[in-house]
Amino acid sequence: MKRKTTKELLAESFLELVQTKRIDRITITDITNNCGMSQPTFYNHFKDKYDMIVWIYTNHVREIMCRIDNKTFLWKDCLLGAALYYSDNSEFIKNALKHTSGQDSFIENVRRINTAALKAEVQKHLMTEYIPDETMGIIKFYSYGLVQFMLEWLLGDMHFSPQQVAEIWDKSLPEPLKQYLYPAEND
């Protein structure tokens, strides 16, 4: 049996509160009282609730991305995992999109985290830290487009299933990135 870490318990408490309260109105006291912990315990793990939001999202991205093996779990599976995550956690995501701003803007953090994850996947296949500027531009363009589509899908009038969203994202993959994200097909 895997025991939950203090960070995970605090995050669960926060995610529970997000179901009924706007993120900008949730306090550290609310989070700690909800899970029976103290404020100093919270601050031992996070600098503020926005740091926690980034941690929560980064963990989910990491869980999805670490499964890619280019044989049984492909890039398209990663995209489906992301679409399912957004769908399954839509209340949290919508709350975060609507009620964060400035340096704590959820959308800006999602763009940054998704771009970094995609960059890391490309670096893994290049076997170097260096990515040519043009490739980095394509990575950013694709990542930003995925995030914008997710935003409009969750907050707008698009009535797609997570499977349809993942398929659209996969079909939108720029040709130059396919060699890195679907390397077996390019051998």
mmCIF file of C-alpha atoms in Angstrom:
data_model
loop_
_atom_site.group_PDB
_atom_site.id
_atom_site.type_symbol
_atom_site.label_atom_id
_atom_site.label_comp_id
_atom_site.label_asym_id
_atom_site.label_seq_id
_atom_site.Cartn_x
_atom_site.Cartn_y
_atom_site.Cartn_z
ATOM 1 C CA MET A 1 0.000 0.000 0.000
ATOM 2 C CA LYS A 2 1.409 3.373 -1.037
ATOM 3 C CA ARG A 3 1.082 5.998 1.645
ATOM 4 C CA LYS A 4 0.330 9.528 0.600
ATOM 5 C CA THR A 5 2.905 12.199 1.187
ATOM 6 C CA THR A 6 2.094 15.376 3.065
ATOM 7 C CA LYS A 7 2.208 17.233 -0.262
ATOM 8 C CA GLU A 8 -0.316 14.833 -1.747
ATOM 9 C CA LEU A 9 -2.638 15.191 1.257
ATOM 10 C CA LEU A 10 -2.470 18.979 1.082
ATOM 11 C CA ALA A 11 -3.127 18.856 -2.670
ATOM 12 C CA GLU A 12 -6.117 16.549 -2.154
ATOM 13 C CA SER A 13 -7.503 18.948 0.421
ATOM 14 C CA PHE A 14 -7.115 21.829 -2.008
ATOM 15 C CA LEU A 15 -8.720 19.897 -4.880
ATOM 16 C CA GLU A 16 -11.652 19.041 -2.635
ATOM 17 C CA LEU A 17 -12.152 22.730 -1.799
ATOM 18 C CA VAL A 18 -11.885 23.730 -5.469
ATOM 19 C CA GLN A 19 -15.091 21.803 -6.165
ATOM 20 C CA THR A 20 -17.149 24.341 -4.196
ATOM 21 C CA LYS A 21 -15.020 27.478 -3.904
ATOM 22 C CA ARG A 22 -13.185 29.826 -6.254
ATOM 23 C CA ILE A 23 -9.425 29.363 -6.142
ATOM 24 C CA ASP A 24 -8.821 33.048 -5.461
ATOM 25 C CA ARG A 25 -11.007 32.745 -2.347
ATOM 26 C CA ILE A 26 -9.398 29.615 -0.911
ATOM 27 C CA THR A 27 -6.980 30.400 1.905
ATOM 28 C CA ILE A 28 -4.084 28.399 3.286
ATOM 29 C CA THR A 29 -6.124 28.090 6.484
ATOM 30 C CA ASP A 30 -8.979 26.555 4.470
ATOM 31 C CA ILE A 31 -6.596 24.021 2.945
ATOM 32 C CA THR A 32 -4.914 23.058 6.210
ATOM 33 C CA ASN A 33 -8.124 22.955 8.247
ATOM 34 C CA ASN A 34 -9.724 20.721 5.621
ATOM 35 C CA CYS A 35 -7.029 18.056 6.060
ATOM 36 C CA GLY A 36 -6.175 18.582 9.731
ATOM 37 C CA MET A 37 -2.703 20.045 9.194
ATOM 38 C CA SER A 38 -1.084 23.257 10.317
ATOM 39 C CA GLN A 39 -0.136 26.288 8.256
ATOM 40 C CA PRO A 40 3.583 25.788 9.002
ATOM 41 C CA THR A 41 3.252 22.274 7.549
ATOM 42 C CA PHE A 42 1.805 23.784 4.375
ATOM 43 C CA TYR A 43 4.647 26.300 4.116
ATOM 44 C CA ASN A 44 7.209 23.522 4.625
ATOM 45 C CA HIS A 45 6.036 22.100 1.296
ATOM 46 C CA PHE A 46 4.700 25.010 -0.777
ATOM 47 C CA LYS A 47 5.400 28.720 -0.887
ATOM 48 C CA ASP A 48 1.712 29.493 -1.583
ATOM 49 C CA LYS A 49 -1.410 27.950 -3.125
ATOM 50 C CA TYR A 50 -0.255 28.898 -6.618
ATOM 51 C CA ASP A 51 2.949 26.943 -6.084
ATOM 52 C CA MET A 52 0.705 24.022 -5.098
ATOM 53 C CA ILE A 53 -1.360 24.394 -8.283
ATOM 54 C CA VAL A 54 1.816 24.218 -10.381
ATOM 55 C CA TRP A 55 2.974 21.165 -8.405
ATOM 56 C CA ILE A 56 -0.362 19.402 -8.915
ATOM 57 C CA TYR A 57 -0.375 20.039 -12.651
ATOM 58 C CA THR A 58 3.326 19.228 -13.113
ATOM 59 C CA ASN A 59 2.843 15.886 -11.348
ATOM 60 C CA HIS A 60 0.013 14.935 -13.668
ATOM 61 C CA VAL A 61 2.013 15.900 -16.752
ATOM 62 C CA ARG A 62 5.006 13.919 -15.459
ATOM 63 C CA GLU A 63 2.817 10.854 -14.810
ATOM 64 C CA ILE A 64 1.520 10.954 -18.378
ATOM 65 C CA MET A 65 4.845 11.723 -20.063
ATOM 66 C CA CYS A 66 6.893 9.111 -18.211
ATOM 67 C CA ARG A 67 4.747 6.379 -19.737
ATOM 68 C CA ILE A 68 5.894 7.140 -23.311
ATOM 69 C CA ASP A 69 8.039 4.293 -24.585
ATOM 70 C CA ASN A 70 7.412 4.604 -28.359
ATOM 71 C CA LYS A 71 6.295 0.977 -28.531
ATOM 72 C CA THR A 72 3.225 0.424 -26.354
ATOM 73 C CA PHE A 73 2.535 3.984 -25.124
ATOM 74 C CA LEU A 74 2.876 6.451 -27.982
ATOM 75 C CA TRP A 75 2.580 10.213 -28.293
ATOM 76 C CA LYS A 76 -1.093 9.824 -29.248
ATOM 77 C CA ASP A 77 -1.623 7.901 -25.987
ATOM 78 C CA CYS A 78 0.020 10.778 -24.139
ATOM 79 C CA LEU A 79 -2.373 13.212 -25.826
ATOM 80 C CA LEU A 80 -5.341 11.051 -24.848
ATOM 81 C CA GLY A 81 -4.024 10.914 -21.276
ATOM 82 C CA ALA A 82 -3.845 14.722 -21.247
ATOM 83 C CA ALA A 83 -7.341 15.133 -22.698
ATOM 84 C CA LEU A 84 -8.738 12.661 -20.156
ATOM 85 C CA TYR A 85 -6.928 14.504 -17.350
ATOM 86 C CA TYR A 86 -8.442 17.832 -18.473
ATOM 87 C CA SER A 87 -11.888 16.271 -18.779
ATOM 88 C CA ASP A 88 -11.750 14.365 -15.477
ATOM 89 C CA ASN A 89 -10.448 17.436 -13.640
ATOM 90 C CA SER A 90 -12.450 20.043 -15.530
ATOM 91 C CA GLU A 91 -13.827 21.752 -12.410
ATOM 92 C CA PHE A 92 -10.315 22.305 -11.049
ATOM 93 C CA ILE A 93 -8.951 23.329 -14.460
ATOM 94 C CA LYS A 94 -11.834 25.736 -15.197
ATOM 95 C CA ASN A 95 -11.580 27.232 -11.709
ATOM 96 C CA ALA A 96 -7.831 27.690 -12.147
ATOM 97 C CA LEU A 97 -8.236 29.188 -15.629
ATOM 98 C CA LYS A 98 -10.867 31.681 -14.460
ATOM 99 C CA HIS A 99 -9.472 32.635 -11.055
ATOM 100 C CA THR A 100 -5.714 32.983 -11.422
ATOM 101 C CA SER A 101 -3.860 35.816 -13.093
ATOM 102 C CA GLY A 102 -0.545 37.593 -13.465
ATOM 103 C CA GLN A 103 2.545 35.623 -12.497
ATOM 104 C CA ASP A 104 0.239 33.017 -10.924
ATOM 105 C CA SER A 105 -1.840 32.578 -14.084
ATOM 106 C CA PHE A 106 -2.685 28.912 -14.530
ATOM 107 C CA ILE A 107 -2.794 29.223 -18.317
ATOM 108 C CA GLU A 108 0.746 30.657 -18.396
ATOM 109 C CA ASN A 109 2.003 27.886 -16.126
ATOM 110 C CA VAL A 110 0.291 25.236 -18.273
ATOM 111 C CA ARG A 111 1.953 26.680 -21.391
ATOM 112 C CA ARG A 112 5.338 26.670 -19.680
ATOM 113 C CA ILE A 113 4.983 23.168 -18.220
ATOM 114 C CA ASN A 114 3.633 21.629 -21.439
ATOM 115 C CA THR A 115 6.361 23.284 -23.510
ATOM 116 C CA ALA A 116 9.038 22.029 -21.117
ATOM 117 C CA ALA A 117 7.598 18.484 -21.228
ATOM 118 C CA LEU A 118 7.516 18.451 -25.023
ATOM 119 C CA LYS A 119 11.017 19.943 -25.178
ATOM 120 C CA ALA A 120 12.287 17.208 -22.832
ATOM 121 C CA GLU A 121 10.719 14.523 -25.029
ATOM 122 C CA VAL A 122 12.433 15.947 -28.117
ATOM 123 C CA GLN A 123 15.737 16.238 -26.216
ATOM 124 C CA LYS A 124 15.435 12.590 -25.228
ATOM 125 C CA HIS A 125 15.306 11.621 -28.891
ATOM 126 C CA LEU A 126 18.036 14.058 -29.927
ATOM 127 C CA MET A 127 20.172 12.787 -27.010
ATOM 128 C CA THR A 128 21.351 16.322 -26.326
ATOM 129 C CA GLU A 129 20.259 19.379 -24.389
ATOM 130 C CA TYR A 130 20.602 21.541 -27.496
ATOM 131 C CA ILE A 131 17.508 22.068 -29.607
ATOM 132 C CA PRO A 132 17.796 24.188 -32.765
ATOM 133 C CA ASP A 133 15.924 27.501 -32.549
ATOM 134 C CA GLU A 134 13.541 26.558 -35.353
ATOM 135 C CA THR A 135 12.616 23.276 -33.640
ATOM 136 C CA MET A 136 12.119 25.124 -30.348
ATOM 137 C CA GLY A 137 9.825 27.570 -32.140
ATOM 138 C CA ILE A 138 7.780 24.668 -33.519
ATOM 139 C CA ILE A 139 7.606 23.098 -30.043
ATOM 140 C CA LYS A 140 6.279 26.358 -28.589
ATOM 141 C CA PHE A 141 3.814 26.869 -31.437
ATOM 142 C CA TYR A 142 2.399 23.350 -31.029
ATOM 143 C CA SER A 143 2.298 23.504 -27.211
ATOM 144 C CA TYR A 144 0.624 26.901 -27.188
ATOM 145 C CA GLY A 145 -1.934 25.702 -29.749
ATOM 146 C CA LEU A 146 -2.768 22.624 -27.658
ATOM 147 C CA VAL A 147 -3.239 24.757 -24.567
ATOM 148 C CA GLN A 148 -5.410 27.306 -26.393
ATOM 149 C CA PHE A 149 -7.559 24.512 -27.813
ATOM 150 C CA MET A 150 -7.909 22.990 -24.320
ATOM 151 C CA LEU A 151 -8.967 26.374 -22.963
ATOM 152 C CA GLU A 152 -11.653 26.822 -25.622
ATOM 153 C CA TRP A 153 -12.774 23.190 -25.296
ATOM 154 C CA LEU A 154 -13.295 23.433 -21.531
ATOM 155 C CA LEU A 155 -14.594 27.004 -21.358
ATOM 156 C CA GLY A 156 -16.342 27.312 -24.716
ATOM 157 C CA ASP A 157 -18.970 25.642 -26.807
ATOM 158 C CA MET A 158 -16.901 22.784 -28.228
ATOM 159 C CA HIS A 159 -18.596 19.485 -27.490
ATOM 160 C CA PHE A 160 -15.808 17.018 -28.179
ATOM 161 C CA SER A 161 -15.031 13.885 -26.237
ATOM 162 C CA PRO A 162 -11.502 13.558 -24.811
ATOM 163 C CA GLN A 163 -10.832 10.991 -27.553
ATOM 164 C CA GLN A 164 -11.838 13.494 -30.251
ATOM 165 C CA VAL A 165 -9.688 16.207 -28.658
ATOM 166 C CA ALA A 166 -6.678 13.875 -28.556
ATOM 167 C CA GLU A 167 -7.231 12.959 -32.196
ATOM 168 C CA ILE A 168 -7.347 16.633 -33.216
ATOM 169 C CA TRP A 169 -4.157 17.323 -31.252
ATOM 170 C CA ASP A 170 -2.468 14.332 -32.869
ATOM 171 C CA LYS A 171 -3.534 15.373 -36.387
ATOM 172 C CA SER A 172 -2.224 18.887 -35.651
ATOM 173 C CA LEU A 173 1.296 17.658 -34.843
ATOM 174 C CA PRO A 174 3.721 19.598 -37.062
ATOM 175 C CA GLU A 175 5.616 17.382 -39.482
ATOM 176 C CA PRO A 176 9.089 18.303 -38.112
ATOM 177 C CA LEU A 177 8.136 16.997 -34.631
ATOM 178 C CA LYS A 178 6.889 13.616 -35.861
ATOM 179 C CA GLN A 179 10.441 12.261 -36.143
ATOM 180 C CA TYR A 180 10.900 12.813 -32.404
ATOM 181 C CA LEU A 181 7.445 11.867 -31.148
ATOM 182 C CA TYR A 182 6.865 8.906 -33.476
ATOM 183 C CA PRO A 183 10.433 7.732 -34.078
ATOM 184 C CA ALA A 184 9.507 4.080 -34.773
ATOM 185 C CA GLU A 185 7.419 5.199 -37.778
ATOM 186 C CA ASN A 186 10.390 7.143 -39.122
ATOM 187 C CA ASP A 187 12.921 4.287 -38.972
#
